[in-house]
mmCIF file of the C-alpha atoms, coordinates in Angstrom:
data_MODEL
# 
_entry.id   MODEL 
# 
loop_
_atom_site.group_PDB 
_atom_site.id 
_atom_site.type_symbol 
_atom_site.label_atom_id 
_atom_site.label_alt_id 
_atom_site.label_comp_id 
_atom_site.label_asym_id 
_atom_site.label_entity_id 
_atom_site.label_seq_id 
_atom_site.pdbx_PDB_ins_code 
_atom_site.Cartn_x 
_atom_site.Cartn_y 
_atom_site.Cartn_z 
_atom_site.occupancy 
_atom_site.B_iso_or_equiv 
_atom_site.pdbx_formal_charge 
_atom_site.auth_seq_id 
_atom_site.auth_comp_id 
_atom_site.auth_asym_id 
_atom_site.auth_atom_id 
_atom_site.pdbx_PDB_model_num 
ATOM 1   C CA . UNK A 1 1   ? 28.633 2.264  -17.410 1.00 0.00 ? 1   UNK A CA 1 
ATOM 2   C CA . UNK A 1 2   ? 29.187 4.251  -14.280 1.00 0.00 ? 2   UNK A CA 1 
ATOM 3   C CA . UNK A 1 3   ? 28.143 7.905  -14.305 1.00 0.00 ? 3   UNK A CA 1 
ATOM 4   C CA . UNK A 1 4   ? 31.078 10.085 -13.301 1.00 0.00 ? 4   UNK A CA 1 
ATOM 5   C CA . UNK A 1 5   ? 29.884 13.677 -13.823 1.00 0.00 ? 5   UNK A CA 1 
ATOM 6   C CA . UNK A 1 6   ? 27.812 15.113 -10.908 1.00 0.00 ? 6   UNK A CA 1 
ATOM 7   C CA . UNK A 1 7   ? 24.250 16.281 -11.933 1.00 0.00 ? 7   UNK A CA 1 
ATOM 8   C CA . UNK A 1 8   ? 24.133 20.021 -12.382 1.00 0.00 ? 8   UNK A CA 1 
ATOM 9   C CA . UNK A 1 9   ? 21.289 22.110 -11.066 1.00 0.00 ? 9   UNK A CA 1 
ATOM 10  C CA . UNK A 1 10  ? 18.479 22.855 -13.497 1.00 0.00 ? 10  UNK A CA 1 
ATOM 11  C CA . UNK A 1 11  ? 19.210 26.669 -13.104 1.00 0.00 ? 11  UNK A CA 1 
ATOM 12  C CA . UNK A 1 12  ? 22.751 27.868 -12.844 1.00 0.00 ? 12  UNK A CA 1 
ATOM 13  C CA . UNK A 1 13  ? 23.689 31.428 -11.598 1.00 0.00 ? 13  UNK A CA 1 
ATOM 14  C CA . UNK A 1 14  ? 26.799 32.452 -13.707 1.00 0.00 ? 14  UNK A CA 1 
ATOM 15  C CA . UNK A 1 15  ? 27.427 35.398 -11.526 1.00 0.00 ? 15  UNK A CA 1 
ATOM 16  C CA . UNK A 1 16  ? 30.956 34.853 -9.917  1.00 0.00 ? 16  UNK A CA 1 
ATOM 17  C CA . UNK A 1 17  ? 29.739 35.780 -6.478  1.00 0.00 ? 17  UNK A CA 1 
ATOM 18  C CA . UNK A 1 18  ? 27.382 32.578 -6.612  1.00 0.00 ? 18  UNK A CA 1 
ATOM 19  C CA . UNK A 1 19  ? 30.277 30.193 -6.846  1.00 0.00 ? 19  UNK A CA 1 
ATOM 20  C CA . UNK A 1 20  ? 33.578 31.952 -5.943  1.00 0.00 ? 20  UNK A CA 1 
ATOM 21  C CA . UNK A 1 21  ? 34.998 33.229 -2.720  1.00 0.00 ? 21  UNK A CA 1 
ATOM 22  C CA . UNK A 1 22  ? 37.204 36.284 -2.298  1.00 0.00 ? 22  UNK A CA 1 
ATOM 23  C CA . UNK A 1 23  ? 36.130 38.113 -5.472  1.00 0.00 ? 23  UNK A CA 1 
ATOM 24  C CA . UNK A 1 24  ? 38.729 40.853 -4.689  1.00 0.00 ? 24  UNK A CA 1 
ATOM 25  C CA . UNK A 1 25  ? 41.400 38.389 -5.615  1.00 0.00 ? 25  UNK A CA 1 
ATOM 26  C CA . UNK A 1 26  ? 40.237 38.257 -9.246  1.00 0.00 ? 26  UNK A CA 1 
ATOM 27  C CA . UNK A 1 27  ? 40.222 40.958 -12.051 1.00 0.00 ? 27  UNK A CA 1 
ATOM 28  C CA . UNK A 1 28  ? 37.164 41.289 -14.450 1.00 0.00 ? 28  UNK A CA 1 
ATOM 29  C CA . UNK A 1 29  ? 38.717 39.061 -17.114 1.00 0.00 ? 29  UNK A CA 1 
ATOM 30  C CA . UNK A 1 30  ? 39.290 36.172 -14.638 1.00 0.00 ? 30  UNK A CA 1 
ATOM 31  C CA . UNK A 1 31  ? 35.898 36.351 -13.323 1.00 0.00 ? 31  UNK A CA 1 
ATOM 32  C CA . UNK A 1 32  ? 34.349 36.185 -16.734 1.00 0.00 ? 32  UNK A CA 1 
ATOM 33  C CA . UNK A 1 33  ? 36.547 33.341 -17.536 1.00 0.00 ? 33  UNK A CA 1 
ATOM 34  C CA . UNK A 1 34  ? 35.397 31.538 -14.333 1.00 0.00 ? 34  UNK A CA 1 
ATOM 35  C CA . UNK A 1 35  ? 31.810 32.095 -15.220 1.00 0.00 ? 35  UNK A CA 1 
ATOM 36  C CA . UNK A 1 36  ? 32.327 30.697 -18.706 1.00 0.00 ? 36  UNK A CA 1 
ATOM 37  C CA . UNK A 1 37  ? 34.075 27.663 -17.197 1.00 0.00 ? 37  UNK A CA 1 
ATOM 38  C CA . UNK A 1 38  ? 31.052 27.193 -14.955 1.00 0.00 ? 38  UNK A CA 1 
ATOM 39  C CA . UNK A 1 39  ? 28.676 27.438 -18.001 1.00 0.00 ? 39  UNK A CA 1 
ATOM 40  C CA . UNK A 1 40  ? 30.778 24.765 -19.888 1.00 0.00 ? 40  UNK A CA 1 
ATOM 41  C CA . UNK A 1 41  ? 31.023 22.474 -16.919 1.00 0.00 ? 41  UNK A CA 1 
ATOM 42  C CA . UNK A 1 42  ? 27.217 22.597 -16.154 1.00 0.00 ? 42  UNK A CA 1 
ATOM 43  C CA . UNK A 1 43  ? 26.142 22.541 -19.889 1.00 0.00 ? 43  UNK A CA 1 
ATOM 44  C CA . UNK A 1 44  ? 28.473 19.465 -20.508 1.00 0.00 ? 44  UNK A CA 1 
ATOM 45  C CA . UNK A 1 45  ? 27.116 17.654 -17.432 1.00 0.00 ? 45  UNK A CA 1 
ATOM 46  C CA . UNK A 1 46  ? 23.474 18.451 -18.515 1.00 0.00 ? 46  UNK A CA 1 
ATOM 47  C CA . UNK A 1 47  ? 24.194 17.026 -21.917 1.00 0.00 ? 47  UNK A CA 1 
ATOM 48  C CA . UNK A 1 48  ? 25.856 13.916 -20.317 1.00 0.00 ? 48  UNK A CA 1 
ATOM 49  C CA . UNK A 1 49  ? 22.792 13.435 -17.996 1.00 0.00 ? 49  UNK A CA 1 
ATOM 50  C CA . UNK A 1 50  ? 20.438 13.877 -21.042 1.00 0.00 ? 50  UNK A CA 1 
ATOM 51  C CA . UNK A 1 51  ? 18.486 16.899 -19.477 1.00 0.00 ? 51  UNK A CA 1 
ATOM 52  C CA . UNK A 1 52  ? 15.793 18.335 -21.697 1.00 0.00 ? 52  UNK A CA 1 
ATOM 53  C CA . UNK A 1 53  ? 16.893 21.841 -20.872 1.00 0.00 ? 53  UNK A CA 1 
ATOM 54  C CA . UNK A 1 54  ? 19.013 23.945 -18.504 1.00 0.00 ? 54  UNK A CA 1 
ATOM 55  C CA . UNK A 1 55  ? 18.805 27.612 -17.523 1.00 0.00 ? 55  UNK A CA 1 
ATOM 56  C CA . UNK A 1 56  ? 21.675 29.997 -17.059 1.00 0.00 ? 56  UNK A CA 1 
ATOM 57  C CA . UNK A 1 57  ? 21.293 33.294 -15.192 1.00 0.00 ? 57  UNK A CA 1 
ATOM 58  C CA . UNK A 1 58  ? 23.477 35.979 -16.825 1.00 0.00 ? 58  UNK A CA 1 
ATOM 59  C CA . UNK A 1 59  ? 21.945 39.099 -15.422 1.00 0.00 ? 59  UNK A CA 1 
ATOM 60  C CA . UNK A 1 60  ? 21.954 42.610 -16.771 1.00 0.00 ? 60  UNK A CA 1 
ATOM 61  C CA . UNK A 1 61  ? 25.086 44.460 -15.877 1.00 0.00 ? 61  UNK A CA 1 
ATOM 62  C CA . UNK A 1 62  ? 27.109 45.762 -18.813 1.00 0.00 ? 62  UNK A CA 1 
ATOM 63  C CA . UNK A 1 63  ? 26.285 42.813 -20.867 1.00 0.00 ? 63  UNK A CA 1 
ATOM 64  C CA . UNK A 1 64  ? 29.692 41.400 -21.029 1.00 0.00 ? 64  UNK A CA 1 
ATOM 65  C CA . UNK A 1 65  ? 28.530 38.045 -19.317 1.00 0.00 ? 65  UNK A CA 1 
ATOM 66  C CA . UNK A 1 66  ? 25.461 37.859 -21.497 1.00 0.00 ? 66  UNK A CA 1 
ATOM 67  C CA . UNK A 1 67  ? 27.445 38.396 -24.557 1.00 0.00 ? 67  UNK A CA 1 
ATOM 68  C CA . UNK A 1 68  ? 29.899 35.764 -23.728 1.00 0.00 ? 68  UNK A CA 1 
ATOM 69  C CA . UNK A 1 69  ? 27.206 33.339 -22.788 1.00 0.00 ? 69  UNK A CA 1 
ATOM 70  C CA . UNK A 1 70  ? 25.303 33.686 -26.146 1.00 0.00 ? 70  UNK A CA 1 
ATOM 71  C CA . UNK A 1 71  ? 28.626 33.579 -28.150 1.00 0.00 ? 71  UNK A CA 1 
ATOM 72  C CA . UNK A 1 72  ? 29.562 30.181 -26.285 1.00 0.00 ? 72  UNK A CA 1 
ATOM 73  C CA . UNK A 1 73  ? 26.017 28.836 -26.851 1.00 0.00 ? 73  UNK A CA 1 
ATOM 74  C CA . UNK A 1 74  ? 26.270 29.598 -30.548 1.00 0.00 ? 74  UNK A CA 1 
ATOM 75  C CA . UNK A 1 75  ? 29.295 27.264 -30.767 1.00 0.00 ? 75  UNK A CA 1 
ATOM 76  C CA . UNK A 1 76  ? 27.396 24.563 -28.904 1.00 0.00 ? 76  UNK A CA 1 
ATOM 77  C CA . UNK A 1 77  ? 24.489 24.917 -31.269 1.00 0.00 ? 77  UNK A CA 1 
ATOM 78  C CA . UNK A 1 78  ? 26.729 25.008 -34.391 1.00 0.00 ? 78  UNK A CA 1 
ATOM 79  C CA . UNK A 1 79  ? 28.437 21.788 -33.207 1.00 0.00 ? 79  UNK A CA 1 
ATOM 80  C CA . UNK A 1 80  ? 25.065 20.064 -32.703 1.00 0.00 ? 80  UNK A CA 1 
ATOM 81  C CA . UNK A 1 81  ? 25.505 19.594 -28.970 1.00 0.00 ? 81  UNK A CA 1 
ATOM 82  C CA . UNK A 1 82  ? 22.264 21.674 -28.192 1.00 0.00 ? 82  UNK A CA 1 
ATOM 83  C CA . UNK A 1 83  ? 19.129 22.124 -30.108 1.00 0.00 ? 83  UNK A CA 1 
ATOM 84  C CA . UNK A 1 84  ? 18.459 25.807 -29.384 1.00 0.00 ? 84  UNK A CA 1 
ATOM 85  C CA . UNK A 1 85  ? 18.665 28.588 -26.757 1.00 0.00 ? 85  UNK A CA 1 
ATOM 86  C CA . UNK A 1 86  ? 16.475 31.756 -26.168 1.00 0.00 ? 86  UNK A CA 1 
ATOM 87  C CA . UNK A 1 87  ? 15.984 34.285 -23.503 1.00 0.00 ? 87  UNK A CA 1 
ATOM 88  C CA . UNK A 1 88  ? 13.365 33.231 -20.749 1.00 0.00 ? 88  UNK A CA 1 
ATOM 89  C CA . UNK A 1 89  ? 10.019 34.519 -21.451 1.00 0.00 ? 89  UNK A CA 1 
ATOM 90  C CA . UNK A 1 90  ? 9.591  35.219 -17.730 1.00 0.00 ? 90  UNK A CA 1 
ATOM 91  C CA . UNK A 1 91  ? 12.988 36.840 -17.066 1.00 0.00 ? 91  UNK A CA 1 
ATOM 92  C CA . UNK A 1 92  ? 15.281 38.136 -19.774 1.00 0.00 ? 92  UNK A CA 1 
ATOM 93  C CA . UNK A 1 93  ? 18.210 37.888 -17.359 1.00 0.00 ? 93  UNK A CA 1 
ATOM 94  C CA . UNK A 1 94  ? 18.102 34.105 -17.907 1.00 0.00 ? 94  UNK A CA 1 
ATOM 95  C CA . UNK A 1 95  ? 18.728 32.014 -21.108 1.00 0.00 ? 95  UNK A CA 1 
ATOM 96  C CA . UNK A 1 96  ? 17.038 28.635 -21.585 1.00 0.00 ? 96  UNK A CA 1 
ATOM 97  C CA . UNK A 1 97  ? 19.109 25.990 -23.381 1.00 0.00 ? 97  UNK A CA 1 
ATOM 98  C CA . UNK A 1 98  ? 17.211 23.257 -24.997 1.00 0.00 ? 98  UNK A CA 1 
ATOM 99  C CA . UNK A 1 99  ? 19.424 20.197 -25.231 1.00 0.00 ? 99  UNK A CA 1 
ATOM 100 C CA . UNK A 1 100 ? 17.179 17.690 -26.942 1.00 0.00 ? 100 UNK A CA 1 
ATOM 101 C CA . UNK A 1 101 ? 14.822 18.146 -29.791 1.00 0.00 ? 101 UNK A CA 1 
# 
């Protein structure tokens, strides 16, 4: 079977400025939605490629991105797609997602 999804990086910055151009063309809700799409895209690819884990940088800010990330990861965990997730011990602005057991 041919692999079709590109391999994601092992650490993904979810801040919109890391993957979008012309941020002034987006409102806050659109930026958050784009970040969540990026999370899903990279996490699904990491699952597909059987990564042991992947890290997502959500940062500090007002916490909107962090809250959305943890809410989305809870859905993935509840569905059995990932084993667990937790804040990085080295940097609380990063969440570590463990895919396999």
